[in-house]
């Protein structure tokens, strides 16, 4: 059993997250500080014993494992014939943008949202069109349906990238919401690309709903991208699965992934993923409970000790969205100020667009001791703002 409270020194290990000064505590990028599922490590070690790492194909066992995981964990039995191996969710998004849209088209998003979406759109000569999520007086986000439909109806809008569950806000979209998005997308001939990389990290008892599972309309007009990378902290293994039920759409996406050389696995990606999806059920349930406790610790501490800051409630991801609108400093400047003053390294909400300029994002997928350290630094940093 994994000890999620174990403090592991990741400095000087080529970790992007931990490439920081000695006094700094990184709680920014979505990378966990927990050891992965032991069965994954064992599968990698077993594969390494052969000493031969030539070109490999993706076996049926891989797709069976993905199918089994989503059926047991998320009540969705997707056909293995719908699945394509990819080296990552972000590469899949960029490839799909190139294949499913034309230069100059609008790609619709819902800001504030994962900042790399912007890169995948702009770097490929497309336009970002955001139907910003509305932040209400109760501290919750919701969709402006009139605005969403108006932007879907624009002739140059051909693709929507949905974040399901939503990063950084932490929303688990309901079946009703997903059905309504799917209905509007089909009506206006907009394909939905659903990034579901955070699907497994939800509060205990609150599962997410795959976009394609809601109804036939959604199923036949979407590209779903999933991966074990966030769930099991194996991003560097480069393994993802693209699920496209519509045969014609799947052929287009598949050709793009192959043309972009994104469909060939490394030697450890396959056995590691199979191990994760066949042996990781209890580990993930334990992880969810630990992360939820960390998130509650943040919410309680901030409410009692950090005036002007509020933790926004979210049932998904291991990322806490902190409302700093009352502090009086834009998040990009505030993030740097806190880092300079205390060594706490958070993500500035401004990079996510929308009203993100009033927020900071904190990664709490780490031992509670580090969470408490980060909270004390946050308290100190906010108190130092004049």
Short mmCIF file of C-alpha atoms in Angstrom, two decimals:
data_model
loop_
_atom_site.label_atom_id
_atom_site.label_comp_id
_atom_site.label_asym_id
_atom_site.label_seq_id
_atom_site.Cartn_x
_atom_site.Cartn_y
_atom_site.Cartn_z
CA UNK A 1 0.00 0.00 0.00
CA UNK A 2 1.32 3.45 -0.91
CA UNK A 3 2.10 5.77 1.98
CA UNK A 4 0.84 9.09 0.67
CA UNK A 5 2.41 10.90 3.63
CA UNK A 6 5.95 9.84 2.62
CA UNK A 7 8.19 12.84 1.96
CA UNK A 8 10.20 12.13 -1.19
CA UNK A 9 13.07 14.42 -2.18
CA UNK A 10 12.60 15.10 -5.90
CA UNK A 11 15.20 17.83 -6.22
CA UNK A 12 17.97 17.21 -8.75
CA UNK A 13 16.00 14.41 -10.48
CA UNK A 14 15.23 16.31 -13.71
CA UNK A 15 11.78 17.05 -12.30
CA UNK A 16 10.26 20.09 -13.97
CA UNK A 17 8.17 20.74 -10.88
CA UNK A 18 11.11 20.62 -8.50
CA UNK A 19 13.59 22.63 -10.58
CA UNK A 20 13.40 25.39 -7.98
CA UNK A 21 15.58 27.12 -5.41
CA UNK A 22 16.47 25.28 -2.21
CA UNK A 23 14.06 27.33 -0.10
CA UNK A 24 11.14 27.06 -2.52
CA UNK A 25 8.07 24.83 -2.26
CA UNK A 26 6.53 24.09 -5.68
CA UNK A 27 2.75 23.64 -5.66
CA UNK A 28 2.08 24.70 -9.23
CA UNK A 29 2.24 22.22 -12.15
CA UNK A 30 -0.19 19.25 -12.10
CA UNK A 31 2.35 16.65 -10.98
CA UNK A 32 1.90 14.59 -7.80
CA UNK A 33 4.57 14.01 -5.17
CA UNK A 34 3.40 10.47 -4.45
CA UNK A 35 5.09 7.26 -5.54
CA UNK A 36 3.05 5.62 -8.26
CA UNK A 37 1.13 2.36 -7.94
CA UNK A 38 3.67 -0.36 -7.04
CA UNK A 39 2.26 -2.64 -9.76
CA UNK A 40 3.31 -0.04 -12.35
CA UNK A 41 6.88 -0.04 -11.11
CA UNK A 42 6.90 -3.83 -11.10
CA UNK A 43 5.59 -3.96 -14.68
CA UNK A 44 8.31 -1.58 -15.85
CA UNK A 45 11.00 -3.57 -14.07
CA UNK A 46 9.73 -6.80 -15.59
CA UNK A 47 9.70 -5.29 -19.06
CA UNK A 48 13.24 -3.97 -18.58
CA UNK A 49 14.57 -7.46 -17.90
CA UNK A 50 14.42 -8.36 -21.59
CA UNK A 51 17.10 -5.81 -22.41
CA UNK A 52 15.58 -5.30 -25.86
CA UNK A 53 13.61 -2.16 -26.65
CA UNK A 54 12.80 -2.25 -30.33
CA UNK A 55 9.74 -1.02 -32.20
CA UNK A 56 6.53 -2.15 -30.56
CA UNK A 57 2.86 -2.54 -31.41
CA UNK A 58 -0.08 -1.93 -29.11
CA UNK A 59 -1.63 -5.27 -28.08
CA UNK A 60 -5.33 -5.91 -27.60
CA UNK A 61 -4.65 -6.32 -23.87
CA UNK A 62 -3.96 -2.59 -23.68
CA UNK A 63 -7.35 -1.64 -25.09
CA UNK A 64 -9.07 -4.30 -22.98
CA UNK A 65 -7.53 -2.73 -19.87
CA UNK A 66 -8.77 0.74 -20.83
CA UNK A 67 -12.23 -0.66 -21.53
CA UNK A 68 -12.33 -2.52 -18.22
CA UNK A 69 -11.22 0.52 -16.22
CA UNK A 70 -13.85 2.85 -17.61
CA UNK A 71 -16.56 0.26 -17.28
CA UNK A 72 -15.80 -0.50 -13.63
CA UNK A 73 -14.79 2.99 -12.48
CA UNK A 74 -17.08 5.15 -14.62
CA UNK A 75 -19.91 2.88 -15.81
CA UNK A 76 -19.02 3.36 -19.46
CA UNK A 77 -18.22 0.41 -21.67
CA UNK A 78 -16.59 1.94 -24.74
CA UNK A 79 -15.83 -0.45 -27.57
CA UNK A 80 -12.15 -1.24 -28.01
CA UNK A 81 -12.62 -0.71 -31.76
CA UNK A 82 -13.21 2.96 -30.98
CA UNK A 83 -9.79 3.36 -29.33
CA UNK A 84 -6.49 4.66 -30.68
CA UNK A 85 -3.21 4.74 -28.79
CA UNK A 86 -1.52 8.15 -28.55
CA UNK A 87 1.59 9.43 -26.83
CA UNK A 88 -0.38 12.04 -24.88
CA UNK A 89 -3.56 14.04 -24.42
CA UNK A 90 -2.00 17.39 -25.35
CA UNK A 91 -0.37 16.02 -28.54
CA UNK A 92 -3.76 14.52 -29.40
CA UNK A 93 -5.46 17.88 -28.93
CA UNK A 94 -2.95 19.66 -31.16
CA UNK A 95 -3.16 16.96 -33.83
CA UNK A 96 -6.96 17.01 -33.74
CA UNK A 97 -7.02 20.79 -34.06
CA UNK A 98 -4.95 20.45 -37.22
CA UNK A 99 -7.14 17.66 -38.65
CA UNK A 100 -10.64 18.74 -37.63
CA UNK A 101 -10.36 22.47 -38.34
CA UNK A 102 -8.87 24.77 -40.96
CA UNK A 103 -6.41 27.63 -40.53
CA UNK A 104 -8.39 30.65 -39.38
CA UNK A 105 -11.22 28.65 -37.81
CA UNK A 106 -12.52 29.34 -34.31
CA UNK A 107 -11.88 26.76 -31.61
CA UNK A 108 -14.27 27.24 -28.72
CA UNK A 109 -13.19 26.93 -25.08
CA UNK A 110 -14.62 27.84 -21.67
CA UNK A 111 -12.22 30.10 -19.80
CA UNK A 112 -10.74 30.03 -17.27
CA UNK A 113 -9.36 26.76 -18.58
CA UNK A 114 -6.16 24.73 -18.91
CA UNK A 115 -3.65 27.12 -20.43
CA UNK A 116 -2.14 24.65 -22.92
CA UNK A 117 -5.43 24.65 -24.84
CA UNK A 118 -4.48 28.13 -25.99
CA UNK A 119 -1.12 26.89 -27.28
CA UNK A 120 -2.71 24.03 -29.24
CA UNK A 121 -5.07 26.49 -30.92
CA UNK A 122 -2.85 29.50 -31.55
CA UNK A 123 0.28 27.56 -32.54
CA UNK A 124 -1.72 25.97 -35.34
CA UNK A 125 -3.06 29.20 -36.79
CA UNK A 126 -6.57 28.93 -35.37
CA UNK A 127 -8.46 31.49 -33.29
CA UNK A 128 -9.36 31.10 -29.64
CA UNK A 129 -13.04 31.82 -29.04
CA UNK A 130 -14.04 31.66 -25.40
CA UNK A 131 -17.47 31.43 -23.88
CA UNK A 132 -16.26 32.40 -20.43
CA UNK A 133 -17.70 30.61 -17.44
CA UNK A 134 -19.73 32.98 -15.27
CA UNK A 135 -18.62 33.37 -11.65
CA UNK A 136 -21.61 34.19 -9.46
CA UNK A 137 -22.04 35.77 -6.03
CA UNK A 138 -22.15 32.33 -4.40
CA UNK A 139 -18.62 31.55 -5.54
CA UNK A 140 -19.61 29.03 -8.19
CA UNK A 141 -19.18 28.89 -11.94
CA UNK A 142 -21.86 28.19 -14.50
CA UNK A 143 -22.28 28.26 -18.27
CA UNK A 144 -23.81 31.24 -20.09
CA UNK A 145 -25.89 29.12 -22.47
CA UNK A 146 -26.95 31.99 -24.72
CA UNK A 147 -23.33 33.04 -25.18
CA UNK A 148 -22.19 29.46 -25.75
CA UNK A 149 -24.77 28.87 -28.46
CA UNK A 150 -24.08 32.21 -30.14
CA UNK A 151 -20.40 31.36 -30.39
CA UNK A 152 -21.08 27.83 -31.58
CA UNK A 153 -23.32 29.30 -34.27
CA UNK A 154 -20.54 31.44 -35.73
CA UNK A 155 -19.75 29.96 -39.16
CA UNK A 156 -16.01 29.64 -38.44
CA UNK A 157 -16.51 27.76 -35.17
CA UNK A 158 -15.80 24.13 -36.02
CA UNK A 159 -14.40 22.60 -32.82
CA UNK A 160 -14.99 22.90 -29.08
CA UNK A 161 -12.39 21.72 -26.58
CA UNK A 162 -14.22 20.68 -23.43
CA UNK A 163 -12.40 20.14 -20.14
CA UNK A 164 -14.29 17.34 -18.38
CA UNK A 165 -13.80 17.49 -15.39
CA UNK A 166 -12.77 21.11 -15.56
CA UNK A 167 -9.26 22.33 -14.80
CA UNK A 168 -8.68 24.65 -12.93
CA UNK A 169 -12.20 25.20 -11.57
CA UNK A 170 -12.78 21.59 -10.49
CA UNK A 171 -16.31 21.20 -11.86
CA UNK A 172 -17.72 17.76 -12.57
CA UNK A 173 -20.11 18.46 -15.44
CA UNK A 174 -23.51 16.83 -14.97
CA UNK A 175 -25.11 14.51 -17.53
CA UNK A 176 -27.70 17.20 -18.23
CA UNK A 177 -25.02 19.81 -18.91
CA UNK A 178 -23.05 17.46 -21.15
CA UNK A 179 -26.20 16.55 -23.06
CA UNK A 180 -27.04 20.20 -23.62
CA UNK A 181 -23.50 20.95 -24.84
CA UNK A 182 -23.72 17.95 -27.16
CA UNK A 183 -27.10 19.01 -28.51
CA UNK A 184 -25.87 22.52 -29.33
CA UNK A 185 -22.67 21.20 -30.87
CA UNK A 186 -24.55 18.83 -33.16
CA UNK A 187 -27.03 21.54 -34.10
CA UNK A 188 -24.24 23.90 -35.17
CA UNK A 189 -21.91 21.27 -36.69
CA UNK A 190 -19.22 21.69 -34.03
CA UNK A 191 -17.16 18.65 -33.05
CA UNK A 192 -16.49 18.28 -29.31
CA UNK A 193 -13.00 17.27 -28.23
CA UNK A 194 -13.35 16.25 -24.58
CA UNK A 195 -10.17 16.29 -22.50
CA UNK A 196 -10.94 13.83 -19.70
CA UNK A 197 -7.45 13.45 -18.25
CA UNK A 198 -8.64 14.37 -14.74
CA UNK A 199 -11.53 11.90 -14.81
CA UNK A 200 -10.26 9.63 -12.03
CA UNK A 201 -9.45 12.34 -9.49
CA UNK A 202 -12.83 13.17 -7.99
CA UNK A 203 -14.13 13.44 -4.45
CA UNK A 204 -15.12 10.08 -2.96
CA UNK A 205 -18.64 9.23 -4.03
CA UNK A 206 -18.69 11.83 -6.80
CA UNK A 207 -17.72 10.25 -10.10
CA UNK A 208 -17.39 12.04 -13.40
CA UNK A 209 -19.47 11.34 -16.51
CA UNK A 210 -17.73 10.64 -19.84
CA UNK A 211 -19.03 12.99 -22.53
CA UNK A 212 -19.62 10.16 -24.99
CA UNK A 213 -21.59 8.08 -22.50
CA UNK A 214 -24.51 10.50 -22.17
CA UNK A 215 -26.43 9.76 -25.38
CA UNK A 216 -26.00 8.83 -29.04
CA UNK A 217 -25.80 12.47 -30.13
CA UNK A 218 -22.77 13.04 -27.95
CA UNK A 219 -21.28 9.66 -28.79
CA UNK A 220 -21.29 10.28 -32.54
CA UNK A 221 -19.90 13.81 -32.45
CA UNK A 222 -16.90 13.66 -30.16
CA UNK A 223 -13.26 12.82 -29.64
CA UNK A 224 -12.48 11.75 -26.07
CA UNK A 225 -8.90 11.79 -24.77
CA UNK A 226 -7.99 9.91 -21.58
CA UNK A 227 -4.75 8.85 -19.92
CA UNK A 228 -3.35 7.34 -16.72
CA UNK A 229 -0.85 10.20 -16.43
CA UNK A 230 -2.61 12.42 -13.86
CA UNK A 231 -4.20 9.51 -12.01
CA UNK A 232 -1.01 7.54 -11.45
CA UNK A 233 1.59 10.32 -11.91
CA UNK A 234 3.17 8.72 -14.99
CA UNK A 235 3.16 11.65 -17.44
CA UNK A 236 6.72 10.91 -18.57
CA UNK A 237 5.68 7.45 -19.82
CA UNK A 238 3.71 9.11 -22.65
CA UNK A 239 0.62 6.98 -22.96
CA UNK A 240 -2.94 8.08 -23.72
CA UNK A 241 -6.02 6.66 -25.38
CA UNK A 242 -8.21 8.49 -27.87
CA UNK A 243 -11.78 7.20 -28.00
CA UNK A 244 -13.78 8.10 -31.11
CA UNK A 245 -17.05 6.16 -31.57
CA UNK A 246 -17.89 7.71 -34.95
CA UNK A 247 -16.08 5.71 -37.62
CA UNK A 248 -15.58 8.60 -40.05
CA UNK A 249 -14.35 10.95 -37.36
CA UNK A 250 -12.09 8.22 -36.01
CA UNK A 251 -10.46 7.74 -39.40
CA UNK A 252 -9.63 11.44 -39.60
CA UNK A 253 -8.20 11.57 -36.07
CA UNK A 254 -6.30 8.34 -36.59
CA UNK A 255 -4.70 9.61 -39.78
CA UNK A 256 -3.64 12.77 -37.96
CA UNK A 257 -2.06 10.88 -35.08
CA UNK A 258 -0.15 8.67 -37.50
CA UNK A 259 0.94 11.55 -39.73
CA UNK A 260 2.16 13.42 -36.66
CA UNK A 261 4.04 10.31 -35.44
CA UNK A 262 2.04 10.15 -32.21
CA UNK A 263 0.83 6.55 -32.38
CA UNK A 264 3.91 4.49 -31.48
CA UNK A 265 4.45 3.47 -27.85
CA UNK A 266 7.68 3.33 -25.92
CA UNK A 267 8.62 0.03 -24.28
CA UNK A 268 7.21 0.90 -20.86
CA UNK A 269 3.99 2.71 -21.79
CA UNK A 270 1.98 -0.41 -22.54
CA UNK A 271 2.82 -2.66 -19.56
CA UNK A 272 2.57 0.32 -17.19
CA UNK A 273 -0.87 1.30 -18.47
CA UNK A 274 -2.16 -2.27 -18.33
CA UNK A 275 -0.92 -2.57 -14.75
CA UNK A 276 -2.54 0.75 -13.80
CA UNK A 277 -5.92 -0.08 -15.27
CA UNK A 278 -6.08 -3.67 -14.04
CA UNK A 279 -4.48 -3.37 -10.60
CA UNK A 280 -4.95 0.24 -9.57
CA UNK A 281 -8.57 0.40 -8.38
CA UNK A 282 -8.03 0.40 -4.62
CA UNK A 283 -4.93 2.60 -4.91
CA UNK A 284 -6.95 5.27 -6.72
CA UNK A 285 -9.77 5.09 -4.20
CA UNK A 286 -7.25 5.63 -1.41
CA UNK A 287 -5.66 8.48 -3.36
CA UNK A 288 -9.00 10.21 -3.80
CA UNK A 289 -9.65 10.11 -0.07
CA UNK A 290 -6.20 11.51 0.74
CA UNK A 291 -6.53 14.35 -1.78
CA UNK A 292 -10.03 15.23 -0.59
CA UNK A 293 -8.72 15.51 2.96
CA UNK A 294 -5.93 17.79 1.73
CA UNK A 295 -8.44 19.96 -0.12
CA UNK A 296 -10.61 20.26 2.97
CA UNK A 297 -7.53 21.18 5.00
CA UNK A 298 -6.82 24.02 2.56
CA UNK A 299 -10.41 25.28 2.64
CA UNK A 300 -10.54 25.29 6.45
CA UNK A 301 -7.12 26.89 6.90
CA UNK A 302 -7.73 29.62 4.34
CA UNK A 303 -11.15 30.46 5.80
CA UNK A 304 -9.69 30.85 9.29
CA UNK A 305 -6.24 32.27 8.65
CA UNK A 306 -5.95 34.02 5.29
CA UNK A 307 -8.19 37.10 5.10
CA UNK A 308 -9.23 38.11 1.60
CA UNK A 309 -8.71 34.64 0.11
CA UNK A 310 -11.31 31.93 -0.46
CA UNK A 311 -10.91 28.35 -1.66
CA UNK A 312 -13.49 27.65 -4.37
CA UNK A 313 -15.26 24.36 -3.82
CA UNK A 314 -14.55 21.80 -6.54
CA UNK A 315 -15.25 18.08 -6.68
CA UNK A 316 -12.55 17.15 -9.19
CA UNK A 317 -8.77 17.35 -9.74
CA UNK A 318 -6.11 17.76 -7.06
CA UNK A 319 -5.93 21.48 -7.79
CA UNK A 320 -7.46 24.13 -5.53
CA UNK A 321 -8.70 27.35 -7.13
CA UNK A 322 -8.06 30.24 -4.74
CA UNK A 323 -10.08 33.45 -5.10
CA UNK A 324 -7.72 36.34 -4.35
CA UNK A 325 -9.87 39.11 -5.82
CA UNK A 326 -10.02 40.92 -2.46
CA UNK A 327 -6.25 40.98 -2.02
CA UNK A 328 -5.93 43.82 -4.53
CA UNK A 329 -3.13 42.48 -6.71
CA UNK A 330 -3.44 40.74 -10.12
CA UNK A 331 -2.61 37.06 -9.89
CA UNK A 332 0.51 37.21 -12.06
CA UNK A 333 2.04 39.81 -9.76
CA UNK A 334 0.67 38.14 -6.64
CA UNK A 335 2.10 34.73 -7.60
CA UNK A 336 5.55 36.26 -8.05
CA UNK A 337 5.25 38.34 -4.86
CA UNK A 338 4.37 35.31 -2.74
CA UNK A 339 7.17 33.31 -4.32
CA UNK A 340 9.71 36.07 -3.66
CA UNK A 341 8.50 36.60 -0.09
CA UNK A 342 8.01 33.01 1.04
CA UNK A 343 9.29 30.55 -1.57
CA UNK A 344 5.78 29.20 -2.22
CA UNK A 345 5.39 28.60 -5.96
CA UNK A 346 1.77 28.59 -7.14
CA UNK A 347 0.24 29.02 -10.60
CA UNK A 348 -1.02 32.46 -11.57
CA UNK A 349 -4.66 32.23 -12.58
CA UNK A 350 -4.20 34.79 -15.34
CA UNK A 351 -2.72 32.14 -17.67
CA UNK A 352 -6.07 30.34 -17.73
CA UNK A 353 -7.98 33.31 -19.16
CA UNK A 354 -11.47 34.41 -18.16
CA UNK A 355 -11.51 35.82 -14.65
CA UNK A 356 -8.33 33.94 -13.76
CA UNK A 357 -6.54 37.21 -13.03
CA UNK A 358 -8.29 37.09 -9.64
CA UNK A 359 -7.15 33.56 -8.75
CA UNK A 360 -4.19 31.38 -7.85
CA UNK A 361 -4.05 27.61 -8.42
CA UNK A 362 -2.58 25.34 -5.74
CA UNK A 363 -1.62 21.70 -6.30
CA UNK A 364 -2.36 19.66 -3.17
CA UNK A 365 -1.31 16.22 -4.48
CA UNK A 366 1.47 15.96 -1.94
CA UNK A 367 1.97 14.80 1.67
CA UNK A 368 -0.11 16.77 4.16
CA UNK A 369 3.07 18.07 5.79
CA UNK A 370 3.86 19.92 2.57
CA UNK A 371 0.29 21.19 2.30
CA UNK A 372 0.53 22.67 5.78
CA UNK A 373 3.91 24.20 4.93
CA UNK A 374 2.41 25.73 1.81
CA UNK A 375 -0.53 27.15 3.73
CA UNK A 376 1.72 28.83 6.29
CA UNK A 377 3.71 30.37 3.44
CA UNK A 378 0.49 31.50 1.76
CA UNK A 379 -0.64 33.14 5.00
CA UNK A 380 2.71 34.90 5.31
CA UNK A 381 2.71 36.03 1.69
CA UNK A 382 -0.82 37.45 1.74
CA UNK A 383 -0.13 39.23 5.03
CA UNK A 384 2.89 40.91 3.44
CA UNK A 385 0.83 42.46 0.63
CA UNK A 386 0.50 46.18 1.30
#
